[in-house]
Coordinates of N, CA and C in Angstrom, one line a residue:
Chain A
G17 N -13.5 -7.2 11.5 CA -12.8 -6.0 11.4 C -13.2 -5.3 10.0
Q18 N -12.7 -4.1 9.9 CA -13.0 -3.4 8.6 C -12.3 -4.1 7.4
Q19 N -13.0 -4.2 6.4 CA -12.4 -4.8 5.1 C -12.7 -3.8 4.0
V20 N -11.8 -3.7 3.1 CA -11.9 -2.9 1.9 C -12.0 -3.8 0.7
M21 N -13.1 -3.8 0.0 CA -13.3 -4.6 -1.2 C -13.2 -3.8 -2.5
Q22 N -12.6 -4.3 -3.5 CA -12.5 -3.6 -4.7 C -13.0 -4.5 -5.9
I23 N -13.7 -3.8 -6.8 CA -14.2 -4.5 -8.0 C -14.0 -3.5 -9.2
P24 N -13.8 -4.1 -10.4 CA -13.5 -5.5 -10.6 C -12.0 -5.8 -10.3
Q25 N -11.7 -7.1 -10.3 CA -10.3 -7.4 -10.1 C -9.4 -7.1 -11.3
Y26 N -10.0 -7.3 -12.5 CA -9.2 -7.1 -13.7 C -10.1 -6.3 -14.6
Q27 N -9.5 -5.4 -15.5 CA -10.2 -4.7 -16.5 C -9.3 -4.5 -17.7
H28 N -9.8 -4.9 -18.8 CA -9.1 -4.8 -20.1 C -9.9 -3.8 -20.9
V29 N -9.2 -2.7 -21.4 CA -9.9 -1.8 -22.3 C -9.1 -1.5 -23.5
Q30 N -9.8 -0.9 -24.5 CA -9.1 -0.4 -25.6 C -8.7 1.1 -25.3
E31 N -7.6 1.5 -25.8 CA -7.1 2.8 -25.6 C -8.2 3.8 -26.0
G32 N -8.5 4.8 -25.2 CA -9.5 5.7 -25.5 C -10.9 5.4 -24.8
E33 N -11.0 4.2 -24.3 CA -12.2 3.9 -23.6 C -12.1 4.3 -22.1
D34 N -13.2 4.5 -21.4 CA -13.2 4.9 -20.0 C -13.0 3.6 -19.1
F35 N -12.7 3.9 -17.9 CA -12.4 2.9 -16.9 C -12.9 3.3 -15.5
T36 N -13.5 2.4 -14.8 CA -13.9 2.8 -13.4 C -13.6 1.6 -12.5
T37 N -13.1 1.9 -11.4 CA -12.9 0.9 -10.3 C -13.7 1.4 -9.1
Y38 N -14.2 0.4 -8.3 CA -15.0 0.7 -7.2 C -14.5 0.1 -5.9
C39 N -14.6 0.8 -4.8 CA -14.1 0.4 -3.5 C -15.2 0.5 -2.5
N40 N -15.4 -0.6 -1.7 CA -16.4 -0.6 -0.7 C -15.9 -1.1 0.6
S41 N -16.3 -0.4 1.6 CA -15.9 -0.7 3.0 C -17.1 -1.2 3.8
S42 N -16.8 -2.1 4.7 CA -17.9 -2.6 5.6 C -18.2 -1.6 6.7
T43 N -17.3 -0.7 6.9 CA -17.5 0.3 8.0 C -17.2 1.7 7.4
T44 N -17.7 2.7 8.1 CA -17.5 4.1 7.8 C -16.0 4.4 7.9
L45 N -15.5 5.1 6.9 CA -14.0 5.5 6.8 C -13.9 7.0 7.2
S46 N -12.8 7.3 7.9 CA -12.5 8.7 8.1 C -12.0 9.3 6.9
N47 N -11.3 8.5 6.0 CA -10.8 9.0 4.8 C -10.5 7.8 3.9
I48 N -10.2 8.1 2.6 CA -9.8 7.0 1.7 C -8.7 7.5 0.8
Q49 N -7.7 6.7 0.6 CA -6.6 7.0 -0.3 C -6.6 6.1 -1.5
W50 N -6.1 6.6 -2.6 CA -5.9 5.8 -3.8 C -4.4 5.8 -4.2
Y51 N -4.0 4.6 -4.6 CA -2.6 4.4 -5.1 C -2.6 3.7 -6.4
K52 N -1.5 3.9 -7.2 CA -1.3 3.3 -8.4 C 0.0 2.5 -8.4
Q53 N 0.0 1.3 -8.8 CA 1.3 0.5 -8.9 C 1.5 0.0 -10.3
R54 N 2.5 0.5 -10.9 CA 2.9 0.1 -12.2 C 3.5 -1.3 -12.2
P55 N 3.4 -2.1 -13.2 CA 4.0 -3.5 -13.2 C 5.4 -3.4 -12.8
G56 N 5.8 -4.2 -11.8 CA 7.1 -4.3 -11.3 C 7.5 -3.1 -10.4
G57 N 6.6 -2.2 -10.2 CA 6.9 -1.1 -9.3 C 6.3 -1.1 -8.0
H58 N 6.3 0.0 -7.3 CA 5.8 0.1 -5.9 C 4.6 1.0 -6.0
P59 N 3.7 0.9 -5.0 CA 2.5 1.8 -5.0 C 2.9 3.3 -4.8
V60 N 2.2 4.1 -5.6 CA 2.4 5.5 -5.6 C 1.1 6.2 -5.2
F61 N 1.2 7.1 -4.3 CA 0.0 7.8 -3.8 C -0.6 8.7 -4.9
L62 N -1.9 8.6 -5.1 CA -2.6 9.5 -6.0 C -3.4 10.6 -5.3
I63 N -4.2 10.2 -4.4 CA -5.1 11.2 -3.8 C -5.7 10.7 -2.5
Q64 N -6.1 11.7 -1.6 CA -6.8 11.3 -0.4 C -8.2 12.1 -0.4
L65 N -9.2 11.4 -0.1 CA -10.5 12.0 0.1 C -11.0 12.0 1.5
V66 N -11.5 13.0 2.0 CA -11.9 13.1 3.5 C -13.3 13.4 3.7
K67 N -13.9 14.3 2.9 CA -15.3 14.7 3.1 C -16.3 13.8 2.5
S68 N -17.5 13.7 3.1 CA -18.6 13.0 2.6 C -19.0 13.6 1.2
G69 N -19.2 12.8 0.2 CA -19.6 13.2 -1.1 C -18.5 14.0 -1.9
E70 N -17.3 14.0 -1.4 CA -16.2 14.7 -2.1 C -15.9 14.2 -3.5
V71 N -15.6 15.1 -4.4 CA -15.2 14.7 -5.7 C -13.9 15.5 -6.0
K72 N -12.9 14.8 -6.5 CA -11.7 15.5 -6.9 C -11.3 15.0 -8.2
K73 N -10.7 15.9 -9.0 CA -10.2 15.6 -10.4 C -8.7 15.8 -10.5
Q74 N -8.1 14.9 -11.2 CA -6.7 15.1 -11.6 C -6.6 14.8 -13.1
K75 N -6.6 15.8 -13.9 CA -6.6 15.6 -15.4 C -7.7 14.7 -15.8
R76 N -7.4 13.5 -16.3 CA -8.4 12.5 -16.7 C -9.0 11.6 -15.6
L77 N -8.5 11.8 -14.4 CA -8.9 10.9 -13.3 C -9.9 11.7 -12.4
T78 N -11.0 11.0 -12.1 CA -12.0 11.6 -11.2 C -12.2 10.6 -10.0
F79 N -12.1 11.2 -8.8 CA -12.2 10.4 -7.6 C -13.5 10.9 -6.8
Q80 N -14.2 9.9 -6.3 CA -15.4 10.2 -5.5 C -15.4 9.5 -4.2
F81 N -15.9 10.1 -3.2 CA -16.1 9.5 -1.9 C -17.6 9.5 -1.6
G82 N -18.2 8.4 -1.3 CA -19.6 8.3 -1.1 C -20.1 9.1 0.1
E83 N -21.4 9.4 0.0 CA -22.1 10.2 1.1 C -22.0 9.6 2.4
A84 N -22.0 8.3 2.5 CA -21.9 7.6 3.8 C -20.5 7.3 4.1
K85 N -19.6 7.7 3.3 CA -18.1 7.4 3.5 C -17.8 6.0 3.7
K86 N -18.5 5.1 2.9 CA -18.3 3.7 2.9 C -17.8 3.2 1.5
N87 N -17.9 4.1 0.5 CA -17.5 3.6 -0.8 C -16.8 4.8 -1.5
S88 N -16.1 4.4 -2.5 CA -15.3 5.3 -3.3 C -15.2 4.8 -4.7
S89 N -14.9 5.7 -5.7 CA -14.6 5.2 -7.0 C -13.6 6.1 -7.7
L90 N -12.9 5.4 -8.6 CA -11.9 6.1 -9.5 C -12.3 5.9 -10.9
H91 N -12.5 7.0 -11.7 CA -12.9 6.9 -13.0 C -11.8 7.6 -13.9
I92 N -11.4 6.9 -14.9 CA -10.4 7.4 -15.9 C -11.1 7.6 -17.2
T93 N -11.1 8.8 -17.7 CA -11.6 9.1 -19.0 C -10.6 9.0 -20.1
A94 N -11.0 8.3 -21.2 CA -10.2 8.1 -22.4 C -8.8 7.6 -22.0
T95 N -8.8 6.3 -21.6 CA -7.5 5.7 -21.1 C -6.4 5.8 -22.1
Q96 N -5.2 5.8 -21.6 CA -4.0 5.8 -22.4 C -3.1 4.7 -21.9
T97 N -2.2 4.3 -22.7 CA -1.3 3.1 -22.3 C -0.5 3.4 -21.1
T98 N -0.3 4.7 -20.8 CA 0.4 5.1 -19.6 C -0.4 4.8 -18.3
D99 N -1.7 4.5 -18.5 CA -2.6 4.3 -17.3 C -2.5 2.8 -16.8
V100 N -1.8 2.0 -17.6 CA -1.6 0.6 -17.2 C -1.1 0.5 -15.8
G101 N -1.6 -0.4 -15.0 CA -1.2 -0.7 -13.7 C -2.3 -1.2 -12.8
T102 N -2.0 -1.4 -11.5 CA -3.0 -1.8 -10.6 C -3.4 -0.6 -9.7
Y103 N -4.6 -0.4 -9.5 CA -5.1 0.7 -8.7 C -5.7 0.2 -7.4
F104 N -5.2 0.7 -6.3 CA -5.6 0.3 -5.0 C -6.3 1.4 -4.2
C105 N -7.3 1.1 -3.5 CA -7.9 2.0 -2.5 C -7.4 1.5 -1.2
A106 N -7.3 2.4 -0.2 CA -6.9 2.1 1.1 C -7.6 3.0 2.1
G107 N -8.0 2.4 3.3 CA -8.7 3.2 4.3 C -8.2 2.8 5.7
P108 N -8.2 3.7 6.6 CA -7.8 3.4 8.0 C -8.7 2.4 8.5
R109 N -8.1 1.4 9.2 CA -9.0 0.2 9.7 C -9.9 0.6 10.8
G110 N -9.3 1.4 11.7 CA -10.1 1.8 12.9 C -10.9 3.1 12.7
E111 N -11.3 3.6 13.8 CA -12.2 4.8 13.8 C -11.4 6.1 13.6
T112 N -10.1 6.0 13.9 CA -9.2 7.2 13.8 C -8.4 7.2 12.6
S113 N -8.0 8.3 12.1 CA -7.2 8.4 10.9 C -5.8 7.8 11.1
G114 N -5.4 7.7 12.3 CA -4.0 7.1 12.5 C -4.0 5.6 12.6
S115 N -5.2 5.0 12.4 CA -5.2 3.5 12.4 C -4.6 2.9 11.2
R116 N -4.3 1.6 11.3 CA -3.6 1.0 10.2 C -4.3 1.2 8.9
L117 N -3.5 1.4 7.8 CA -4.1 1.6 6.5 C -4.3 0.3 5.8
T118 N -5.6 -0.1 5.6 CA -5.9 -1.4 5.0 C -6.1 -1.2 3.5
F119 N -5.4 -2.0 2.7 CA -5.5 -1.9 1.2 C -6.5 -2.9 0.7
G120 N -7.2 -2.5 -0.4 CA -8.0 -3.4 -1.1 C -7.1 -4.3 -2.0
E121 N -7.8 -5.3 -2.7 CA -7.0 -6.2 -3.5 C -6.6 -5.6 -4.8
G122 N -7.1 -4.5 -5.1 CA -6.7 -3.8 -6.3 C -7.4 -4.1 -7.6
T123 N -7.5 -3.2 -8.5 CA -8.0 -3.5 -9.9 C -6.9 -3.4 -10.9
Q124 N -6.6 -4.4 -11.6 CA -5.5 -4.4 -12.6 C -6.0 -4.0 -13.9
L125 N -5.5 -2.9 -14.4 CA -5.9 -2.3 -15.7 C -4.9 -2.6 -16.8
T126 N -5.4 -3.1 -17.9 CA -4.6 -3.2 -19.1 C -5.2 -2.5 -20.2
V127 N -4.4 -1.8 -21.0 CA -4.9 -0.9 -22.0 C -4.3 -1.4 -23.4
N128 N -5.2 -1.8 -24.3 CA -4.7 -2.2 -25.6 C -4.6 -1.0 -26.5
P129 N -3.4 -0.8 -27.1 CA -3.2 0.3 -28.0 C -4.0 0.2 -29.3
Chain B
E27 N 14.3 14.5 -5.4 CA 13.2 14.2 -4.5 C 13.5 13.1 -3.5
A28 N 13.2 13.3 -2.2 CA 13.5 12.3 -1.2 C 12.8 11.0 -1.5
E29 N 13.5 9.9 -1.1 CA 12.9 8.6 -1.4 C 13.1 7.7 -0.1
V30 N 12.3 6.7 -0.1 CA 12.5 5.7 1.0 C 13.5 4.6 0.4
A31 N 14.5 4.4 1.1 CA 15.6 3.5 0.7 C 15.4 2.1 1.3
Q32 N 15.5 1.0 0.5 CA 15.4 -0.3 1.0 C 16.5 -1.2 0.5
S33 N 16.9 -2.1 1.3 CA 17.9 -3.1 0.8 C 17.7 -4.4 1.6
P34 N 18.0 -5.6 0.9 CA 18.4 -5.6 -0.5 C 17.2 -5.6 -1.4
R35 N 17.4 -5.4 -2.7 CA 16.3 -5.4 -3.6 C 15.8 -6.8 -3.8
Y36 N 16.7 -7.8 -3.8 CA 16.3 -9.2 -4.1 C 17.1 -10.0 -3.1
K37 N 16.4 -11.1 -2.6 CA 17.0 -12.0 -1.6 C 16.4 -13.4 -1.9
I38 N 17.3 -14.3 -2.1 CA 16.9 -15.7 -2.3 C 17.6 -16.5 -1.2
T39 N 16.8 -17.2 -0.5 CA 17.3 -18.0 0.7 C 16.6 -19.3 0.7
E40 N 17.2 -20.2 1.5 CA 16.5 -21.5 1.7 C 15.7 -21.5 3.0
K41 N 14.7 -22.3 3.0 CA 13.8 -22.3 4.2 C 14.7 -22.7 5.4
S42 N 14.3 -22.1 6.5 CA 14.9 -22.3 7.9 C 16.1 -21.3 8.1
Q43 N 16.5 -20.6 7.0 CA 17.5 -19.6 7.1 C 16.9 -18.3 7.7
A44 N 17.8 -17.4 8.1 CA 17.4 -16.1 8.6 C 17.6 -15.1 7.5
V45 N 16.7 -14.1 7.4 CA 16.8 -13.0 6.5 C 16.5 -11.7 7.2
A46 N 17.1 -10.6 6.7 CA 16.9 -9.3 7.2 C 16.7 -8.3 6.1
F47 N 15.8 -7.4 6.3 CA 15.6 -6.3 5.4 C 15.8 -4.9 6.1
W48 N 16.3 -4.0 5.4 CA 16.6 -2.7 6.0 C 15.8 -1.6 5.3
C49 N 15.4 -0.6 6.0 CA 14.6 0.5 5.4 C 15.1 1.9 6.0
D50 N 15.3 2.8 5.2 CA 15.6 4.2 5.7 C 14.5 5.1 5.1
P51 N 13.7 5.6 6.0 CA 12.5 6.4 5.5 C 12.9 7.8 5.1
I52 N 12.0 8.5 4.6 CA 12.2 9.9 4.2 C 12.5 10.7 5.5
S53 N 13.5 11.6 5.4 CA 13.9 12.4 6.6 C 12.7 13.2 7.2
G54 N 12.5 13.0 8.4 CA 11.4 13.8 9.1 C 10.1 13.0 9.2
H55 N 10.0 11.9 8.5 CA 8.8 11.1 8.6 C 8.8 10.3 9.9
A56 N 7.8 10.6 10.7 CA 7.7 9.9 12.0 C 7.1 8.5 12.0
T57 N 6.3 8.3 11.0 CA 5.6 7.0 10.9 C 6.3 6.1 9.8
L58 N 6.6 4.9 10.2 CA 7.2 3.9 9.3 C 6.4 2.6 9.3
Y59 N 6.2 2.1 8.1 CA 5.4 0.9 7.9 C 6.2 -0.2 7.2
W60 N 5.9 -1.5 7.6 CA 6.4 -2.6 6.8 C 5.1 -3.3 6.3
Y61 N 5.1 -3.5 5.0 CA 4.0 -4.2 4.4 C 4.5 -5.4 3.6
R62 N 3.7 -6.4 3.5 CA 4.0 -7.6 2.7 C 3.0 -7.6 1.6
Q63 N 3.5 -7.8 0.4 CA 2.7 -7.9 -0.8 C 2.9 -9.2 -1.6
I64 N 2.0 -10.1 -1.6 CA 2.0 -11.3 -2.3 C 1.5 -11.0 -3.7
L65 N 2.2 -11.6 -4.7 CA 1.9 -11.3 -6.1 C 0.4 -11.3 -6.4
G66 N -0.2 -10.3 -7.0 CA -1.6 -10.2 -7.3 C -2.5 -9.8 -6.2
Q67 N -1.9 -9.4 -5.1 CA -2.7 -9.0 -3.9 C -2.3 -7.6 -3.5
G68 N -3.2 -7.0 -2.6 CA -2.8 -5.7 -2.1 C -1.8 -5.8 -0.9
P69 N -1.1 -4.8 -0.6 CA -0.2 -4.8 0.5 C -0.9 -5.1 1.8
E70 N -0.3 -5.9 2.6 CA -0.8 -6.2 4.0 C 0.1 -5.7 5.0
L71 N -0.4 -4.9 5.9 CA 0.5 -4.3 7.0 C 1.0 -5.3 7.9
L72 N 2.3 -5.3 8.2 CA 2.9 -6.2 9.1 C 3.1 -5.5 10.5
V73 N 3.7 -4.3 10.4 CA 4.0 -3.5 11.6 C 4.1 -2.0 11.2
Q74 N 3.6 -1.2 12.2 CA 3.6 0.2 12.1 C 4.3 0.9 13.3
F75 N 5.3 1.7 13.0 CA 6.0 2.5 14.0 C 5.6 3.9 14.0
Q76 N 5.5 4.5 15.2 CA 5.4 5.9 15.4 C 6.7 6.3 16.1
D77 N 7.6 7.0 15.4 CA 9.0 7.2 16.0 C 9.6 5.8 16.3
E78 N 10.0 5.6 17.5 CA 10.6 4.3 17.8 C 9.7 3.3 18.4
S79 N 8.4 3.7 18.6 CA 7.5 2.8 19.2 C 6.6 2.0 18.2
V80 N 6.3 0.8 18.5 CA 5.4 0.0 17.7 C 4.0 0.4 18.1
V81 N 3.2 0.8 17.1 CA 1.8 1.2 17.4 C 0.8 0.1 16.9
D82 N 1.3 -0.8 16.0 CA 0.4 -1.8 15.5 C 1.3 -2.9 14.9
D83 N 1.3 -4.1 15.6 CA 1.9 -5.3 15.0 C 1.0 -6.5 15.1
S84 N -0.3 -6.2 15.0 CA -1.3 -7.3 15.2 C -1.2 -8.3 14.1
Q85 N -0.7 -8.0 12.9 CA -0.6 -8.9 11.9 C 0.8 -9.5 11.7
L86 N 1.7 -9.2 12.6 CA 3.0 -9.7 12.4 C 3.2 -11.1 13.1
P87 N 3.6 -12.1 12.3 CA 3.8 -13.4 12.9 C 5.0 -13.4 13.8
K88 N 4.7 -13.2 15.1 CA 5.8 -12.9 16.0 C 6.6 -14.1 16.4
D89 N 6.2 -15.3 16.0 CA 7.0 -16.4 16.3 C 8.2 -16.5 15.4
R90 N 8.1 -15.8 14.3 CA 9.3 -15.8 13.3 C 9.7 -14.4 12.8
F91 N 8.9 -13.5 13.0 CA 9.1 -12.1 12.5 C 9.4 -11.2 13.6
S92 N 10.4 -10.3 13.4 CA 10.6 -9.2 14.4 C 11.0 -7.9 13.6
A93 N 10.7 -6.8 14.2 CA 11.0 -5.5 13.6 C 11.4 -4.5 14.7
E94 N 12.4 -3.7 14.3 CA 12.8 -2.7 15.3 C 13.1 -1.4 14.5
R95 N 13.0 -0.3 15.3 CA 13.3 1.0 14.8 C 13.9 1.8 16.0
L96 N 15.1 1.3 16.4 CA 15.7 1.7 17.7 C 15.8 3.2 17.9
K97 N 16.3 4.0 16.9 CA 16.5 5.4 17.1 C 15.4 6.2 16.4
G98 N 14.3 5.5 16.0 CA 13.2 6.3 15.4 C 13.5 6.7 14.0
V99 N 14.6 6.2 13.4 CA 14.9 6.6 12.0 C 14.8 5.4 11.1
D100 N 15.9 4.7 10.9 CA 15.8 3.5 10.0 C 15.3 2.3 10.8
S101 N 15.0 1.3 10.0 CA 14.3 0.1 10.6 C 14.8 -1.2 10.0
T102 N 14.7 -2.3 10.7 CA 15.0 -3.6 10.2 C 13.9 -4.6 10.5
L103 N 13.6 -5.4 9.5 CA 12.6 -6.4 9.6 C 13.3 -7.8 9.4
K104 N 13.2 -8.6 10.4 CA 13.9 -9.9 10.3 C 12.9 -11.1 10.3
I105 N 13.3 -12.1 9.6 CA 12.5 -13.4 9.6 C 13.4 -14.5 9.9
Q106 N 13.1 -15.3 10.9 CA 13.9 -16.4 11.3 C 13.0 -17.4 12.1
P107 N 12.9 -18.6 11.5 CA 13.4 -19.1 10.3 C 12.4 -18.8 9.1
A108 N 13.0 -18.6 7.9 CA 12.1 -18.3 6.8 C 11.4 -19.6 6.4
E109 N 10.1 -19.4 5.9 CA 9.3 -20.5 5.4 C 9.0 -20.3 3.9
L110 N 8.6 -21.3 3.2 CA 8.2 -21.2 1.8 C 7.2 -20.1 1.6
G111 N 6.2 -20.1 2.5 CA 5.1 -19.1 2.4 C 5.5 -17.7 2.6
D112 N 6.7 -17.4 3.0 CA 7.2 -16.0 3.2 C 7.6 -15.4 1.9
S113 N 7.7 -16.1 0.8 CA 8.0 -15.5 -0.5 C 7.1 -14.4 -0.8
A114 N 7.6 -13.2 -1.0 CA 6.7 -12.1 -1.3 C 7.6 -10.9 -1.5
M115 N 6.9 -9.7 -1.7 CA 7.6 -8.4 -1.8 C 7.4 -7.8 -0.4
Y116 N 8.5 -7.3 0.2 CA 8.4 -6.6 1.5 C 8.6 -5.1 1.2
L117 N 7.6 -4.4 1.5 CA 7.6 -3.0 1.2 C 7.7 -2.2 2.4
C118 N 8.6 -1.2 2.4 CA 8.7 -0.2 3.5 C 8.0 1.1 3.1
A119 N 7.3 1.7 3.9 CA 6.8 3.0 3.6 C 6.9 4.0 4.8
S120 N 6.9 5.3 4.5 CA 6.9 6.2 5.6 C 5.9 7.3 5.3
S121 N 5.6 8.0 6.4 CA 4.6 9.2 6.2 C 4.8 10.2 7.3
L122 N 4.3 11.3 7.1 CA 4.2 12.3 8.2 C 3.2 11.9 9.2
R123 N 3.1 12.6 10.3 CA 2.1 12.2 11.3 C 0.7 12.5 10.7
T124 N -0.3 11.7 11.2 CA -1.7 12.0 10.8 C -2.1 13.3 11.4
S125 N -3.1 13.9 10.8 CA -3.6 15.2 11.3 C -5.1 15.2 11.1
G126 N -5.8 15.3 12.2 CA -7.3 15.3 12.1 C -7.8 14.0 11.4
E127 N -8.7 14.2 10.4 CA -9.3 13.1 9.7 C -8.3 12.6 8.6
K128 N -7.2 13.3 8.4 CA -6.3 12.9 7.3 C -5.3 11.9 7.8
T129 N -5.1 10.9 7.0 CA -4.0 10.0 7.2 C -2.8 10.4 6.3
G130 N -1.6 10.4 6.9 CA -0.5 10.8 6.1 C -0.4 9.9 4.9
E131 N -0.1 10.5 3.7 CA 0.1 9.7 2.5 C 1.4 8.9 2.7
L132 N 1.3 7.7 2.2 CA 2.4 6.8 2.3 C 3.4 6.9 1.1
F133 N 4.7 7.0 1.4 CA 5.7 7.0 0.4 C 6.4 5.6 0.5
F134 N 6.3 4.8 -0.6 CA 6.8 3.5 -0.5 C 8.2 3.4 -1.1
G135 N 9.0 2.5 -0.6 CA 10.3 2.2 -1.2 C 10.1 1.2 -2.4
E136 N 11.2 0.9 -3.0 CA 11.2 0.0 -4.2 C 10.8 -1.5 -3.7
G137 N 11.0 -1.8 -2.5 CA 10.7 -3.1 -2.0 C 11.9 -4.1 -2.0
S138 N 11.7 -5.1 -1.2 CA 12.7 -6.2 -1.2 C 11.9 -7.5 -1.5
R139 N 12.3 -8.1 -2.7 CA 11.6 -9.3 -3.1 C 12.3 -10.5 -2.5
L140 N 11.6 -11.3 -1.7 CA 12.1 -12.5 -1.1 C 11.6 -13.7 -1.8
T141 N 12.5 -14.6 -2.1 CA 12.2 -15.9 -2.6 C 12.8 -17.0 -1.6
V142 N 11.9 -17.8 -1.1 CA 12.4 -18.9 -0.2 C 12.3 -20.2 -0.9
L143 N 13.4 -20.9 -1.0 CA 13.4 -22.2 -1.7 C 13.4 -23.4 -0.7

């Protein structure tokens, strides 16, 4: 079945450095979502990408969806301590957008002030 | 802002006992999900409801887990009997219906943390 893999598992950066996490699927995705989970908190929706090659920005965060719709990335420019948390990508398991949403294992980001 | 309500926040039980978790989704959200999250891992879907119907319970250990959403609003997840390996965070989420290629964004509750001794 479809699996969503994320790398790296952990990332430690100094405040001000950039950060990127990558998400790869074994099958084509109809869309991909990104979530952030603060330590001790619950996942919070960040964004959804639908189109091949789509790029979306939210302030210092840039999200990309690959041309083949099998991979995605999240890039944070000039990290801040408020960026600390685990970032998850998630994609529908089946061929339709209503299929179960499968989460990756997440990338845990720590930021040293 | 509307939120997904879950209770209890914390539950400690002994193995072989029964436990139950309750979830009240955001009003108007047709789709309700129960996820299990083990520390350090991503959420794993246990069951997905569309209104009152189960649309996916392929990963639900049906010998001990059950879930219902009788009136298509709030939902209960039950474990009987609990095992040591069930210790995890149980997250409920809700979303609007999917539309075209878009999957409804998930709104998660605070979760119910279960510890089985």
